[in-house]
PDB file of N, CA and C in Angstrom:
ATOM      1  N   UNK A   1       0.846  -1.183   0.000  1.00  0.00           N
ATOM      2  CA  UNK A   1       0.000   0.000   0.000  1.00  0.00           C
ATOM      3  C   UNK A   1       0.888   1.242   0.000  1.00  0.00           C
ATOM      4  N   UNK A   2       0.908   2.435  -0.955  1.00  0.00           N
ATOM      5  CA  UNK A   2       1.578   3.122  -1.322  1.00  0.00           C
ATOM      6  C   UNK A   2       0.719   4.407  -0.178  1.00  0.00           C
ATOM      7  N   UNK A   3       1.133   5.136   0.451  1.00  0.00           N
ATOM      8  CA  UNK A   3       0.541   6.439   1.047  1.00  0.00           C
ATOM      9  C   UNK A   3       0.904   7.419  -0.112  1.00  0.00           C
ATOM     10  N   UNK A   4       0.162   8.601  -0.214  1.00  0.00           N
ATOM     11  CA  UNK A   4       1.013  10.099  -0.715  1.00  0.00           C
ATOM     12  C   UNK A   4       0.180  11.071   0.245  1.00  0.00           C
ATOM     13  N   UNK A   5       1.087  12.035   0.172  1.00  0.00           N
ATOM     14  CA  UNK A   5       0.714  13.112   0.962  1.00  0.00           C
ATOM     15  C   UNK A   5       1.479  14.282   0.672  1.00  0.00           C
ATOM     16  N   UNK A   6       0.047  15.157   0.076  1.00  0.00           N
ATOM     17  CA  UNK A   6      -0.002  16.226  -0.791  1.00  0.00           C
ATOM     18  C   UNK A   6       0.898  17.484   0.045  1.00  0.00           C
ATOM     19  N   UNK A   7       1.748  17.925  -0.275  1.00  0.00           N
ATOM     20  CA  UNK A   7       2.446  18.688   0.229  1.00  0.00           C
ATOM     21  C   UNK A   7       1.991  20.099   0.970  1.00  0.00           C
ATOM     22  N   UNK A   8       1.068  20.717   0.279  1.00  0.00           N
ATOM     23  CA  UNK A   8       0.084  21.801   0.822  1.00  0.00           C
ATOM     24  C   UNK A   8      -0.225  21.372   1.531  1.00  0.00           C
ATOM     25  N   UNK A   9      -1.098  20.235   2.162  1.00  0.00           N
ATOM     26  CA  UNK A   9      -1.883  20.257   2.552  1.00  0.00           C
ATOM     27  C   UNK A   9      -1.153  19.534   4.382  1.00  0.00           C
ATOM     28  N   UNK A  10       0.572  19.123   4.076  1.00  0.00           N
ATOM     29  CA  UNK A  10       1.104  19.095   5.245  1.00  0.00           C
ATOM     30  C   UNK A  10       1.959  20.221   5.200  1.00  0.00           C
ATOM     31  N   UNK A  11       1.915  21.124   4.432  1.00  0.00           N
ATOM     32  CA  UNK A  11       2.272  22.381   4.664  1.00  0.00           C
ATOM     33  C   UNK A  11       1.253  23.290   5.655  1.00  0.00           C
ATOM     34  N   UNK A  12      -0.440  23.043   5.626  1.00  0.00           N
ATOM     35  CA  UNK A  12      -1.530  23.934   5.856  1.00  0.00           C
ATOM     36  C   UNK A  12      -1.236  23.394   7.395  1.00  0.00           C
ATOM     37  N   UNK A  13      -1.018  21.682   7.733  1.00  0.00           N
ATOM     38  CA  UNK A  13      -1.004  21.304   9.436  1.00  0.00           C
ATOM     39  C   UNK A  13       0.020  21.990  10.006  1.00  0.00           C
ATOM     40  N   UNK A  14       1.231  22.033   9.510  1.00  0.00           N
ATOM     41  CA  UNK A  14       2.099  22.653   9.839  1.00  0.00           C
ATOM     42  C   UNK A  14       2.115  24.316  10.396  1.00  0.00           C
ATOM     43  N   UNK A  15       1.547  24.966   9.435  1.00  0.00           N
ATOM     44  CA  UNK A  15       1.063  26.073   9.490  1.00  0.00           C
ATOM     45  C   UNK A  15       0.473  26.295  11.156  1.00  0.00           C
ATOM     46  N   UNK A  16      -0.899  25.726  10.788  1.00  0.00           N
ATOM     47  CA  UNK A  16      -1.637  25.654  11.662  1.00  0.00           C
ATOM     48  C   UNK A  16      -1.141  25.330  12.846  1.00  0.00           C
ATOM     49  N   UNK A  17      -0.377  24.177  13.007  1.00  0.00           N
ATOM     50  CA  UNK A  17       0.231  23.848  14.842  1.00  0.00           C
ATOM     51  C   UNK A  17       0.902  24.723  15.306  1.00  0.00           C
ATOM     52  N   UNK A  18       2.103  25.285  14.394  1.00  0.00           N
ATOM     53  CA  UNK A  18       2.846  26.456  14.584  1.00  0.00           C
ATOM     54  C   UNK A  18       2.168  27.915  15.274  1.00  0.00           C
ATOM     55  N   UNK A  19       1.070  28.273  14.335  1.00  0.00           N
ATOM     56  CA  UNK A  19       0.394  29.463  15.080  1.00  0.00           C
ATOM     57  C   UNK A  19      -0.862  29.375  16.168  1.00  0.00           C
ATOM     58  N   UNK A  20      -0.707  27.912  16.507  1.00  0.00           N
ATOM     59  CA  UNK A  20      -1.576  27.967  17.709  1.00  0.00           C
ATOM     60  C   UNK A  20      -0.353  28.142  19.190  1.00  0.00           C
ATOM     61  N   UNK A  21       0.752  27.939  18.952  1.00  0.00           N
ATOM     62  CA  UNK A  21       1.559  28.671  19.950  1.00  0.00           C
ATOM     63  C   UNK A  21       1.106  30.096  20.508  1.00  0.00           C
ATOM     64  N   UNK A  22       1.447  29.791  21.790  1.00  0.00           N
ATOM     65  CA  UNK A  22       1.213  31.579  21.861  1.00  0.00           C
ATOM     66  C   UNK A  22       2.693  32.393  21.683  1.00  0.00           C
ATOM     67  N   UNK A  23       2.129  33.540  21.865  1.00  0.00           N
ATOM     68  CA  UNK A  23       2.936  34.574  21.116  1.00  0.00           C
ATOM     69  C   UNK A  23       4.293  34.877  21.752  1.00  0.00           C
ATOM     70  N   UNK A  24       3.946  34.707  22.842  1.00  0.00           N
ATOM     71  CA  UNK A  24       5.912  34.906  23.837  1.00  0.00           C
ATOM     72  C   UNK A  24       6.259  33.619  23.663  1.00  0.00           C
ATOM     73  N   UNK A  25       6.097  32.798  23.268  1.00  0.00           N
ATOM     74  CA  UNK A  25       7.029  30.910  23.281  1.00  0.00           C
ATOM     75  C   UNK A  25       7.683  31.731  21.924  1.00  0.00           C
ATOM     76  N   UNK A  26       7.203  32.478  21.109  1.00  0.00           N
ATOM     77  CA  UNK A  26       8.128  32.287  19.611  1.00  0.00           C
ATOM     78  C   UNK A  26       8.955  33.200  20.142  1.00  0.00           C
ATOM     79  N   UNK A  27      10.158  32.850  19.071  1.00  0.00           N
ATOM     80  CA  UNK A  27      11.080  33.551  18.724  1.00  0.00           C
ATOM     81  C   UNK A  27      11.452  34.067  17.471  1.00  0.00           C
ATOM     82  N   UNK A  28      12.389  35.288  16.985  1.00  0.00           N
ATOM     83  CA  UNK A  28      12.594  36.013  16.055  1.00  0.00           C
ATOM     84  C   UNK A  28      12.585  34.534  14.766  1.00  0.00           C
ATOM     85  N   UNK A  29      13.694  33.211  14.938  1.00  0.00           N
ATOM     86  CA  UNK A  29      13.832  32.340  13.746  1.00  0.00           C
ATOM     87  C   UNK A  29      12.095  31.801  13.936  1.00  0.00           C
ATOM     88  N   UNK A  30      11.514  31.454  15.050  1.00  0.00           N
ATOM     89  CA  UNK A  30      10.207  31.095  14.969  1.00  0.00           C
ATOM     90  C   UNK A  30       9.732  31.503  13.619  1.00  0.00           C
ATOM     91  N   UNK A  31       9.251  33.004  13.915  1.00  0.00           N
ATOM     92  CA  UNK A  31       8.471  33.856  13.188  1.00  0.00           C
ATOM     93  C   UNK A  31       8.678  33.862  11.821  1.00  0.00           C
ATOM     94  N   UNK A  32      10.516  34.042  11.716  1.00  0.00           N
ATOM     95  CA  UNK A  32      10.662  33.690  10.110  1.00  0.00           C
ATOM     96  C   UNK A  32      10.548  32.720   9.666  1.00  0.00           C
ATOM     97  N   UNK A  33      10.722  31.491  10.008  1.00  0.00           N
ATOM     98  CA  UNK A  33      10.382  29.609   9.340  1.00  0.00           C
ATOM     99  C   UNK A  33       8.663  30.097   9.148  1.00  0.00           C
ATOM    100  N   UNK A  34       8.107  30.518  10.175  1.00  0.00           N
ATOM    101  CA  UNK A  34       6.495  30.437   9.994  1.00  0.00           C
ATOM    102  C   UNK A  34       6.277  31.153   8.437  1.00  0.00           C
ATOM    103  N   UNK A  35       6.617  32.300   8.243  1.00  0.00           N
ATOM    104  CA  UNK A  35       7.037  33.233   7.177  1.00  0.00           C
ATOM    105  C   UNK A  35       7.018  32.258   6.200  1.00  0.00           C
ATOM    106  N   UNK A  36       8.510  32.096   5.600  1.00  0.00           N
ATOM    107  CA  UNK A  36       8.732  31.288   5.045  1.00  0.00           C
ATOM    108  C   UNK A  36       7.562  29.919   4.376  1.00  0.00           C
ATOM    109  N   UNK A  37       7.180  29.147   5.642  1.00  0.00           N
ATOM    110  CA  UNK A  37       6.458  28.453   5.189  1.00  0.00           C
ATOM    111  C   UNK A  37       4.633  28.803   4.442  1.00  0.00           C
ATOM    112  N   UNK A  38       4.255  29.934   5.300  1.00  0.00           N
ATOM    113  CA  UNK A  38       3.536  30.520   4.627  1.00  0.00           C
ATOM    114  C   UNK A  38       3.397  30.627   2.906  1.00  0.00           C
ATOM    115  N   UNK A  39       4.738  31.655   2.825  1.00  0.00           N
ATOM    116  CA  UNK A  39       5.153  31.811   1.762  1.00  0.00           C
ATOM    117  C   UNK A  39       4.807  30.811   0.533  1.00  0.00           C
ATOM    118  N   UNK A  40       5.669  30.024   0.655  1.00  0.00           N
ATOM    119  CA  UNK A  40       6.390  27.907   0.387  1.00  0.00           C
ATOM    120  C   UNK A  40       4.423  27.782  -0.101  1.00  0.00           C
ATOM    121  N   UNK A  41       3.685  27.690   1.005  1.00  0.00           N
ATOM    122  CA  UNK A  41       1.983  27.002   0.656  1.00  0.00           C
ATOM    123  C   UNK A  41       1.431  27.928   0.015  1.00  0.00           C
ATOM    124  N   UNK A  42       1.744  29.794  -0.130  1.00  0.00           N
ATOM    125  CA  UNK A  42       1.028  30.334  -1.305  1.00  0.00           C
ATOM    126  C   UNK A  42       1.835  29.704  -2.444  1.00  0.00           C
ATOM    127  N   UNK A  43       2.778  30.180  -2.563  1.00  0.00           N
ATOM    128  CA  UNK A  43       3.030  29.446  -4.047  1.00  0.00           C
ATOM    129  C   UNK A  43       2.663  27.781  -4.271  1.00  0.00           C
ATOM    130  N   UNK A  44       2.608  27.032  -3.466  1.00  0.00           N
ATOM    131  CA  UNK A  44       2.279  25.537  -3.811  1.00  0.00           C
ATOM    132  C   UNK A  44       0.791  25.138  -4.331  1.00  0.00           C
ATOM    133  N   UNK A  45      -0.459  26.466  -3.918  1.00  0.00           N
ATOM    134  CA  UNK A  45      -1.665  26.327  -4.228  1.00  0.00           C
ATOM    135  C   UNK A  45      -2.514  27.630  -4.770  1.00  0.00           C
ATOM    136  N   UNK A  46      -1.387  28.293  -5.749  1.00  0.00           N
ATOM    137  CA  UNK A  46      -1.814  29.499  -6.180  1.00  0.00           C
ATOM    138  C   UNK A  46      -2.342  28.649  -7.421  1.00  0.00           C
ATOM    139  N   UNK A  47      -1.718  27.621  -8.118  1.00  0.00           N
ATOM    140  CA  UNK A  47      -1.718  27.177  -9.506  1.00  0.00           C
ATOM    141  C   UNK A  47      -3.058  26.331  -9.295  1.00  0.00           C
ATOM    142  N   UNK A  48      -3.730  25.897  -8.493  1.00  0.00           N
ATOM    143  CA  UNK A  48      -4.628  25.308  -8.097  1.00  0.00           C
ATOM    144  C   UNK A  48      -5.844  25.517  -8.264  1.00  0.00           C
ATOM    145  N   UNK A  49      -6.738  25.564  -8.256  1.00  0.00           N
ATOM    146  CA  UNK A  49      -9.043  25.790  -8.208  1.00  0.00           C
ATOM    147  C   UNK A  49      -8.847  26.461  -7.073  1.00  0.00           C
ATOM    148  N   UNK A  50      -8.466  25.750  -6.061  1.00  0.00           N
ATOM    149  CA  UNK A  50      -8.427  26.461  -4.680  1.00  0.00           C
ATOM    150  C   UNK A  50      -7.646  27.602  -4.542  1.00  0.00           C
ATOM    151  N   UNK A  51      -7.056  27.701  -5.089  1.00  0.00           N
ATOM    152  CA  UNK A  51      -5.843  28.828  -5.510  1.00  0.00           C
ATOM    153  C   UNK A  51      -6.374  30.050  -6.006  1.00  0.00           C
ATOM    154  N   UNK A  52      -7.120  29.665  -7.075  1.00  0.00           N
ATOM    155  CA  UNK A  52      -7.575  30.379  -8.018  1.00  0.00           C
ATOM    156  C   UNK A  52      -8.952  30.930  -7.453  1.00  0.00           C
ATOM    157  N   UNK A  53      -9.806  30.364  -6.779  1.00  0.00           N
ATOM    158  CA  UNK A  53     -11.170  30.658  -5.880  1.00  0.00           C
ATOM    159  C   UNK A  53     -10.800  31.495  -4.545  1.00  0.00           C
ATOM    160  N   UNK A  54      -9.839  31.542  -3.975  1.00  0.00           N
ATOM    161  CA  UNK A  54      -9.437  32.352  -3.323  1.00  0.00           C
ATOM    162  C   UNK A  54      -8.774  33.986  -3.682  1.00  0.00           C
ATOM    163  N   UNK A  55      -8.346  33.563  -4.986  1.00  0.00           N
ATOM    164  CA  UNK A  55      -7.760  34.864  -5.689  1.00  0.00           C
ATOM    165  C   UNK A  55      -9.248  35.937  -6.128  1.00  0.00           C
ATOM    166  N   UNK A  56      -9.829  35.340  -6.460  1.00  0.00           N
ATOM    167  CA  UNK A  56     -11.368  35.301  -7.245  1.00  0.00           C
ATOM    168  C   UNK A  56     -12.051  36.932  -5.898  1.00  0.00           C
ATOM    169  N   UNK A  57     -12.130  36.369  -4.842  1.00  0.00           N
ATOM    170  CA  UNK A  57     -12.445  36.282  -3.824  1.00  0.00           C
ATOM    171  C   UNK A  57     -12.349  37.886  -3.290  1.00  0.00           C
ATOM    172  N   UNK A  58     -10.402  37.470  -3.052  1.00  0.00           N
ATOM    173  CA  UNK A  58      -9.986  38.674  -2.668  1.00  0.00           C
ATOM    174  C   UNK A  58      -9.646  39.802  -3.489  1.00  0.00           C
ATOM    175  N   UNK A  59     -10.267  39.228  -4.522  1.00  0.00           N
ATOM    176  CA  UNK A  59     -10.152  40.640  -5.948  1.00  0.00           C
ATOM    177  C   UNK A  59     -11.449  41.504  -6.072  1.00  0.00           C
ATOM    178  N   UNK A  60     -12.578  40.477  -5.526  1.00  0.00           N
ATOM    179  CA  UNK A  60     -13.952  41.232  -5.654  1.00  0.00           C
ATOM    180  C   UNK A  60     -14.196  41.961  -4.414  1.00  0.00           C
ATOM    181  N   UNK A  61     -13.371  41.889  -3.313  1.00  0.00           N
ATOM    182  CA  UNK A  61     -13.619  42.317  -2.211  1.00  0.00           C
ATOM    183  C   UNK A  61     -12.500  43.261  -2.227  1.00  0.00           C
ATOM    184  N   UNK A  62     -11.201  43.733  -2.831  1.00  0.00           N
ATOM    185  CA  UNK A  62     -10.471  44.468  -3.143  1.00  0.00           C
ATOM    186  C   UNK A  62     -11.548  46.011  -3.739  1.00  0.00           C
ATOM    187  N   UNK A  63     -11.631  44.995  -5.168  1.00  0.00           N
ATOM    188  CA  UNK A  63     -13.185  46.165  -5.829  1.00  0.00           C
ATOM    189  C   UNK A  63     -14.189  46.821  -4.961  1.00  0.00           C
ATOM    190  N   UNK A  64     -14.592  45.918  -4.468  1.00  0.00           N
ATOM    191  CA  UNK A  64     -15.833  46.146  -3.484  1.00  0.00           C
ATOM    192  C   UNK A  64     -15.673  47.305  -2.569  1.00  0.00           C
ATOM    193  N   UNK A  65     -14.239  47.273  -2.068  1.00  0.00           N
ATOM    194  CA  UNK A  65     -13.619  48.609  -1.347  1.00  0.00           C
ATOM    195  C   UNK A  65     -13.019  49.564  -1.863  1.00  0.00           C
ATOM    196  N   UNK A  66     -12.423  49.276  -3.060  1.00  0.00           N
ATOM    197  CA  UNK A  66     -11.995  50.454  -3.889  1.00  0.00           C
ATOM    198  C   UNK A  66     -13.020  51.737  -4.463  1.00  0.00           C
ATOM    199  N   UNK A  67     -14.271  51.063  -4.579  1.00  0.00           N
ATOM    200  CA  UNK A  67     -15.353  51.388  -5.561  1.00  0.00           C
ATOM    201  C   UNK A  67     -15.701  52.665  -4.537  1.00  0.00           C
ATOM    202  N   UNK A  68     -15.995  53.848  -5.232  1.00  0.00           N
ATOM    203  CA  UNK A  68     -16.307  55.301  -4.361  1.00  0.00           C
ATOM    204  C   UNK A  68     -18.548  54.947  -3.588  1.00  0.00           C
ATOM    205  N   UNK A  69     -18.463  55.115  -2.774  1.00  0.00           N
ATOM    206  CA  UNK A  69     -19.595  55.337  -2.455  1.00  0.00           C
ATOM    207  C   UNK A  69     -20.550  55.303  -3.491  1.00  0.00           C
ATOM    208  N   UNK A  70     -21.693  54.891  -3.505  1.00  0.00           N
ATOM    209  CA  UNK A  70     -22.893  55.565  -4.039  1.00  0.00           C
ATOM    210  C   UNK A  70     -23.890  55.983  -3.263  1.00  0.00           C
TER     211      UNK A  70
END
């Protein structure tokens, strides 16, 4: 039996365990690996549906605030 395991998506646990620390346990390299990995999972699921539905997203809600009153 072969496992795979999609890299985003042990990039997203990772993520996640990391910033449920609280905020005085980190340290300055903390903060940057977190960075970093951030980083690492936008680019790994920009090319993606999910990627792309999120971009979608924050472009209409970009507009949505740009747009002058009526």
């Amino acid at each position: 039996m072969l496992v795979t395991i999609n890299v985003a998506v042990l990039l997203a646990i990772i993520i996640i365990l990391r910033l449920r620390r609280r905020t005085q346990a980190r340290s300055r390299f903390d903060e940057k690996l977190t960075v970093a990995i951030v980083l690492v999972f936008g680019v790994l699921i920009a090319p993606t549906a999910f990627g792309q539905g999120i971009l979608d997203v924050v472009v209409q809600v970009v507009q949505g605030v740009s747009q002058p009153g009526r």
